[in-house]
């Protein structure tokens, strides 16, 4: 029976690996956003007028991205904890001979729900990032023929 439990626990473990990979991606993005925000904070004091307004606008977007990424990381970690709980419940069920299938299903569903919520936040962060990366129309000089 332990062999079956190990086989049954493999699916949640694969989800845990995926969560780890996504956490790695999120932490990399967070590092880049933090570095950019530090650079802009230095420029904040040195700019005036329209340049200052552009710096402030970008800092606001970066702040939004930081909040989204940190919330997504928090949800991913909690999801990972629920995946671990699912695996523990599966083994506990085998060891104590109680029917804990509903508890295992509940912890797994909560984990998947948290994972999906974190992915929605990640999607929102990437949308803001793409919006932020758009080249301002003034730099395109569309009124000129080249």
PDB file of C-alpha atoms in Angstrom:
ATOM      1  CA  UNK A   1       0.000   0.000   0.000  1.00  0.00           C
ATOM      2  CA  UNK A   2       2.879   2.416   0.696  1.00  0.00           C
ATOM      3  CA  UNK A   3       3.999   1.992  -2.929  1.00  0.00           C
ATOM      4  CA  UNK A   4       0.520   3.050  -4.108  1.00  0.00           C
ATOM      5  CA  UNK A   5       0.608   6.030  -1.758  1.00  0.00           C
ATOM      6  CA  UNK A   6       3.974   7.083  -3.164  1.00  0.00           C
ATOM      7  CA  UNK A   7       2.578   6.811  -6.692  1.00  0.00           C
ATOM      8  CA  UNK A   8      -0.482   8.801  -5.663  1.00  0.00           C
ATOM      9  CA  UNK A   9       1.704  11.476  -4.056  1.00  0.00           C
ATOM     10  CA  UNK A  10       3.732  11.987  -7.245  1.00  0.00           C
ATOM     11  CA  UNK A  11       1.133  14.208  -8.952  1.00  0.00           C
ATOM     12  CA  UNK A  12       1.149  16.794  -6.142  1.00  0.00           C
ATOM     13  CA  UNK A  13       4.947  16.676  -6.091  1.00  0.00           C
ATOM     14  CA  UNK A  14       5.040  17.570  -9.801  1.00  0.00           C
ATOM     15  CA  UNK A  15       2.805  20.539  -9.016  1.00  0.00           C
ATOM     16  CA  UNK A  16       5.251  21.477  -6.263  1.00  0.00           C
ATOM     17  CA  UNK A  17       8.117  21.414  -8.785  1.00  0.00           C
ATOM     18  CA  UNK A  18       6.120  23.680 -11.103  1.00  0.00           C
ATOM     19  CA  UNK A  19       5.460  26.066  -8.215  1.00  0.00           C
ATOM     20  CA  UNK A  20       9.192  26.151  -7.490  1.00  0.00           C
ATOM     21  CA  UNK A  21       9.946  27.026 -11.104  1.00  0.00           C
ATOM     22  CA  UNK A  22       7.343  29.786 -11.132  1.00  0.00           C
ATOM     23  CA  UNK A  23       8.723  31.135  -7.831  1.00  0.00           C
ATOM     24  CA  UNK A  24      12.164  31.275  -9.428  1.00  0.00           C
ATOM     25  CA  UNK A  25      10.743  33.224 -12.369  1.00  0.00           C
ATOM     26  CA  UNK A  26       8.850  35.608 -10.085  1.00  0.00           C
ATOM     27  CA  UNK A  27      11.878  36.271  -7.891  1.00  0.00           C
ATOM     28  CA  UNK A  28      13.964  37.064 -10.987  1.00  0.00           C
ATOM     29  CA  UNK A  29      11.333  39.515 -12.210  1.00  0.00           C
ATOM     30  CA  UNK A  30      11.089  41.059  -8.757  1.00  0.00           C
ATOM     31  CA  UNK A  31      14.853  41.564  -8.653  1.00  0.00           C
ATOM     32  CA  UNK A  32      14.834  43.324 -12.020  1.00  0.00           C
ATOM     33  CA  UNK A  33      11.901  45.543 -11.020  1.00  0.00           C
ATOM     34  CA  UNK A  34      13.567  46.473  -7.728  1.00  0.00           C
ATOM     35  CA  UNK A  35      16.818  47.325  -9.532  1.00  0.00           C
ATOM     36  CA  UNK A  36      14.927  49.546 -11.976  1.00  0.00           C
ATOM     37  CA  UNK A  37      13.020  51.255  -9.169  1.00  0.00           C
ATOM     38  CA  UNK A  38      16.284  52.024  -7.341  1.00  0.00           C
ATOM     39  CA  UNK A  39      17.696  53.559 -10.514  1.00  0.00           C
ATOM     40  CA  UNK A  40      14.594  55.694 -10.968  1.00  0.00           C
ATOM     41  CA  UNK A  41      14.632  56.772  -7.325  1.00  0.00           C
ATOM     42  CA  UNK A  42      18.097  58.210  -7.952  1.00  0.00           C
ATOM     43  CA  UNK A  43      16.806  60.008 -11.071  1.00  0.00           C
ATOM     44  CA  UNK A  44      13.759  61.265  -9.154  1.00  0.00           C
ATOM     45  CA  UNK A  45      15.767  63.909  -7.336  1.00  0.00           C
ATOM     46  CA  UNK A  46      17.699  64.976 -10.433  1.00  0.00           C
ATOM     47  CA  UNK A  47      14.757  65.610 -12.760  1.00  0.00           C
ATOM     48  CA  UNK A  48      12.236  68.400 -13.229  1.00  0.00           C
ATOM     49  CA  UNK A  49       9.209  69.122 -15.374  1.00  0.00           C
ATOM     50  CA  UNK A  50       8.084  66.548 -17.945  1.00  0.00           C
ATOM     51  CA  UNK A  51      11.122  64.313 -17.296  1.00  0.00           C
ATOM     52  CA  UNK A  52      10.255  64.227 -13.593  1.00  0.00           C
ATOM     53  CA  UNK A  53       6.640  63.365 -14.418  1.00  0.00           C
ATOM     54  CA  UNK A  54       7.805  60.448 -16.587  1.00  0.00           C
ATOM     55  CA  UNK A  55      10.030  59.174 -13.768  1.00  0.00           C
ATOM     56  CA  UNK A  56       7.157  59.403 -11.272  1.00  0.00           C
ATOM     57  CA  UNK A  57       4.771  57.617 -13.668  1.00  0.00           C
ATOM     58  CA  UNK A  58       7.248  54.786 -14.165  1.00  0.00           C
ATOM     59  CA  UNK A  59       7.933  54.527 -10.422  1.00  0.00           C
ATOM     60  CA  UNK A  60       4.183  54.183  -9.834  1.00  0.00           C
ATOM     61  CA  UNK A  61       3.974  51.337 -12.351  1.00  0.00           C
ATOM     62  CA  UNK A  62       6.989  49.647 -10.786  1.00  0.00           C
ATOM     63  CA  UNK A  63       5.383  49.941  -7.364  1.00  0.00           C
ATOM     64  CA  UNK A  64       2.265  48.261  -8.744  1.00  0.00           C
ATOM     65  CA  UNK A  65       4.374  45.486 -10.273  1.00  0.00           C
ATOM     66  CA  UNK A  66       6.264  44.938  -7.008  1.00  0.00           C
ATOM     67  CA  UNK A  67       2.991  44.577  -5.108  1.00  0.00           C
ATOM     68  CA  UNK A  68       1.592  42.113  -7.678  1.00  0.00           C
ATOM     69  CA  UNK A  69       4.746  39.997  -7.736  1.00  0.00           C
ATOM     70  CA  UNK A  70       5.037  39.841  -3.946  1.00  0.00           C
ATOM     71  CA  UNK A  71       1.370  38.858  -3.639  1.00  0.00           C
ATOM     72  CA  UNK A  72       1.872  36.173  -6.306  1.00  0.00           C
ATOM     73  CA  UNK A  73       4.952  34.874  -4.466  1.00  0.00           C
ATOM     74  CA  UNK A  74       3.008  34.747  -1.195  1.00  0.00           C
ATOM     75  CA  UNK A  75       0.172  32.814  -2.849  1.00  0.00           C
ATOM     76  CA  UNK A  76       2.616  30.426  -4.532  1.00  0.00           C
ATOM     77  CA  UNK A  77       4.340  29.681  -1.227  1.00  0.00           C
ATOM     78  CA  UNK A  78       1.030  29.065   0.530  1.00  0.00           C
ATOM     79  CA  UNK A  79      -0.026  26.864  -2.388  1.00  0.00           C
ATOM     80  CA  UNK A  80       3.210  24.910  -1.996  1.00  0.00           C
ATOM     81  CA  UNK A  81       2.480  24.464   1.704  1.00  0.00           C
ATOM     82  CA  UNK A  82      -0.950  23.063   0.856  1.00  0.00           C
ATOM     83  CA  UNK A  83       0.629  20.690  -1.672  1.00  0.00           C
ATOM     84  CA  UNK A  84       2.978  19.495   1.064  1.00  0.00           C
ATOM     85  CA  UNK A  85      -0.008  19.081   3.371  1.00  0.00           C
ATOM     86  CA  UNK A  86      -1.757  17.038   0.676  1.00  0.00           C
ATOM     87  CA  UNK A  87       1.196  14.671   0.451  1.00  0.00           C
ATOM     88  CA  UNK A  88       1.384  14.427   4.252  1.00  0.00           C
ATOM     89  CA  UNK A  89      -2.348  13.664   4.486  1.00  0.00           C
ATOM     90  CA  UNK A  90      -2.004  10.916   1.856  1.00  0.00           C
ATOM     91  CA  UNK A  91       0.753   9.240   3.877  1.00  0.00           C
ATOM     92  CA  UNK A  92      -1.010   9.841   7.180  1.00  0.00           C
ATOM     93  CA  UNK A  93      -4.113   8.156   5.792  1.00  0.00           C
ATOM     94  CA  UNK A  94      -2.050   5.086   4.984  1.00  0.00           C
ATOM     95  CA  UNK A  95      -0.341   5.006   8.367  1.00  0.00           C
ATOM     96  CA  UNK A  96      -3.378   5.514  10.630  1.00  0.00           C
ATOM     97  CA  UNK A  97      -5.896   3.694   8.430  1.00  0.00           C
ATOM     98  CA  UNK A  98      -8.408   6.554   8.493  1.00  0.00           C
ATOM     99  CA  UNK A  99     -10.249   7.717   5.409  1.00  0.00           C
ATOM    100  CA  UNK A 100      -8.729  11.123   4.754  1.00  0.00           C
ATOM    101  CA  UNK A 101      -9.504  11.287   1.023  1.00  0.00           C
ATOM    102  CA  UNK A 102     -11.751  14.331   1.448  1.00  0.00           C
ATOM    103  CA  UNK A 103      -9.069  16.143   3.445  1.00  0.00           C
ATOM    104  CA  UNK A 104      -6.460  15.327   0.786  1.00  0.00           C
ATOM    105  CA  UNK A 105      -8.809  16.485  -1.967  1.00  0.00           C
ATOM    106  CA  UNK A 106      -9.615  19.682  -0.069  1.00  0.00           C
ATOM    107  CA  UNK A 107      -5.967  20.603   0.515  1.00  0.00           C
ATOM    108  CA  UNK A 108      -5.126  19.856  -3.117  1.00  0.00           C
ATOM    109  CA  UNK A 109      -8.042  21.950  -4.412  1.00  0.00           C
ATOM    110  CA  UNK A 110      -7.043  24.834  -2.153  1.00  0.00           C
ATOM    111  CA  UNK A 111      -3.482  24.577  -3.464  1.00  0.00           C
ATOM    112  CA  UNK A 112      -4.652  24.623  -7.079  1.00  0.00           C
ATOM    113  CA  UNK A 113      -6.952  27.572  -6.359  1.00  0.00           C
ATOM    114  CA  UNK A 114      -4.092  29.541  -4.790  1.00  0.00           C
ATOM    115  CA  UNK A 115      -1.847  28.629  -7.707  1.00  0.00           C
ATOM    116  CA  UNK A 116      -4.427  29.899 -10.188  1.00  0.00           C
ATOM    117  CA  UNK A 117      -4.891  33.131  -8.215  1.00  0.00           C
ATOM    118  CA  UNK A 118      -1.115  33.667  -8.216  1.00  0.00           C
ATOM    119  CA  UNK A 119      -1.003  33.064 -11.971  1.00  0.00           C
ATOM    120  CA  UNK A 120      -3.722  35.682 -12.500  1.00  0.00           C
ATOM    121  CA  UNK A 121      -1.602  38.181 -10.528  1.00  0.00           C
ATOM    122  CA  UNK A 122       1.413  37.190 -12.618  1.00  0.00           C
ATOM    123  CA  UNK A 123      -0.605  37.764 -15.783  1.00  0.00           C
ATOM    124  CA  UNK A 124      -1.589  41.229 -14.542  1.00  0.00           C
ATOM    125  CA  UNK A 125       2.043  42.017 -13.730  1.00  0.00           C
ATOM    126  CA  UNK A 126       3.174  40.991 -17.210  1.00  0.00           C
ATOM    127  CA  UNK A 127       0.455  43.178 -18.733  1.00  0.00           C
ATOM    128  CA  UNK A 128       1.709  46.164 -16.748  1.00  0.00           C
ATOM    129  CA  UNK A 129       5.269  45.296 -17.760  1.00  0.00           C
ATOM    130  CA  UNK A 130       4.292  45.199 -21.434  1.00  0.00           C
ATOM    131  CA  UNK A 131       2.454  48.506 -21.068  1.00  0.00           C
ATOM    132  CA  UNK A 132       5.512  50.001 -19.421  1.00  0.00           C
ATOM    133  CA  UNK A 133       7.816  48.771 -22.173  1.00  0.00           C
ATOM    134  CA  UNK A 134       5.871  50.399 -24.986  1.00  0.00           C
ATOM    135  CA  UNK A 135       7.880  53.036 -26.748  1.00  0.00           C
ATOM    136  CA  UNK A 136       6.381  56.501 -26.227  1.00  0.00           C
ATOM    137  CA  UNK A 137       4.884  57.870 -29.433  1.00  0.00           C
ATOM    138  CA  UNK A 138       7.041  60.993 -29.204  1.00  0.00           C
ATOM    139  CA  UNK A 139      10.141  58.846 -29.749  1.00  0.00           C
ATOM    140  CA  UNK A 140       8.636  57.250 -32.829  1.00  0.00           C
ATOM    141  CA  UNK A 141       8.361  60.627 -34.602  1.00  0.00           C
ATOM    142  CA  UNK A 142       5.498  59.366 -36.695  1.00  0.00           C
ATOM    143  CA  UNK A 143       4.990  62.780 -38.296  1.00  0.00           C
ATOM    144  CA  UNK A 144       8.330  62.416 -40.111  1.00  0.00           C
ATOM    145  CA  UNK A 145       8.990  60.402 -43.268  1.00  0.00           C
ATOM    146  CA  UNK A 146      12.227  58.473 -43.114  1.00  0.00           C
TER     147      UNK A 146
END
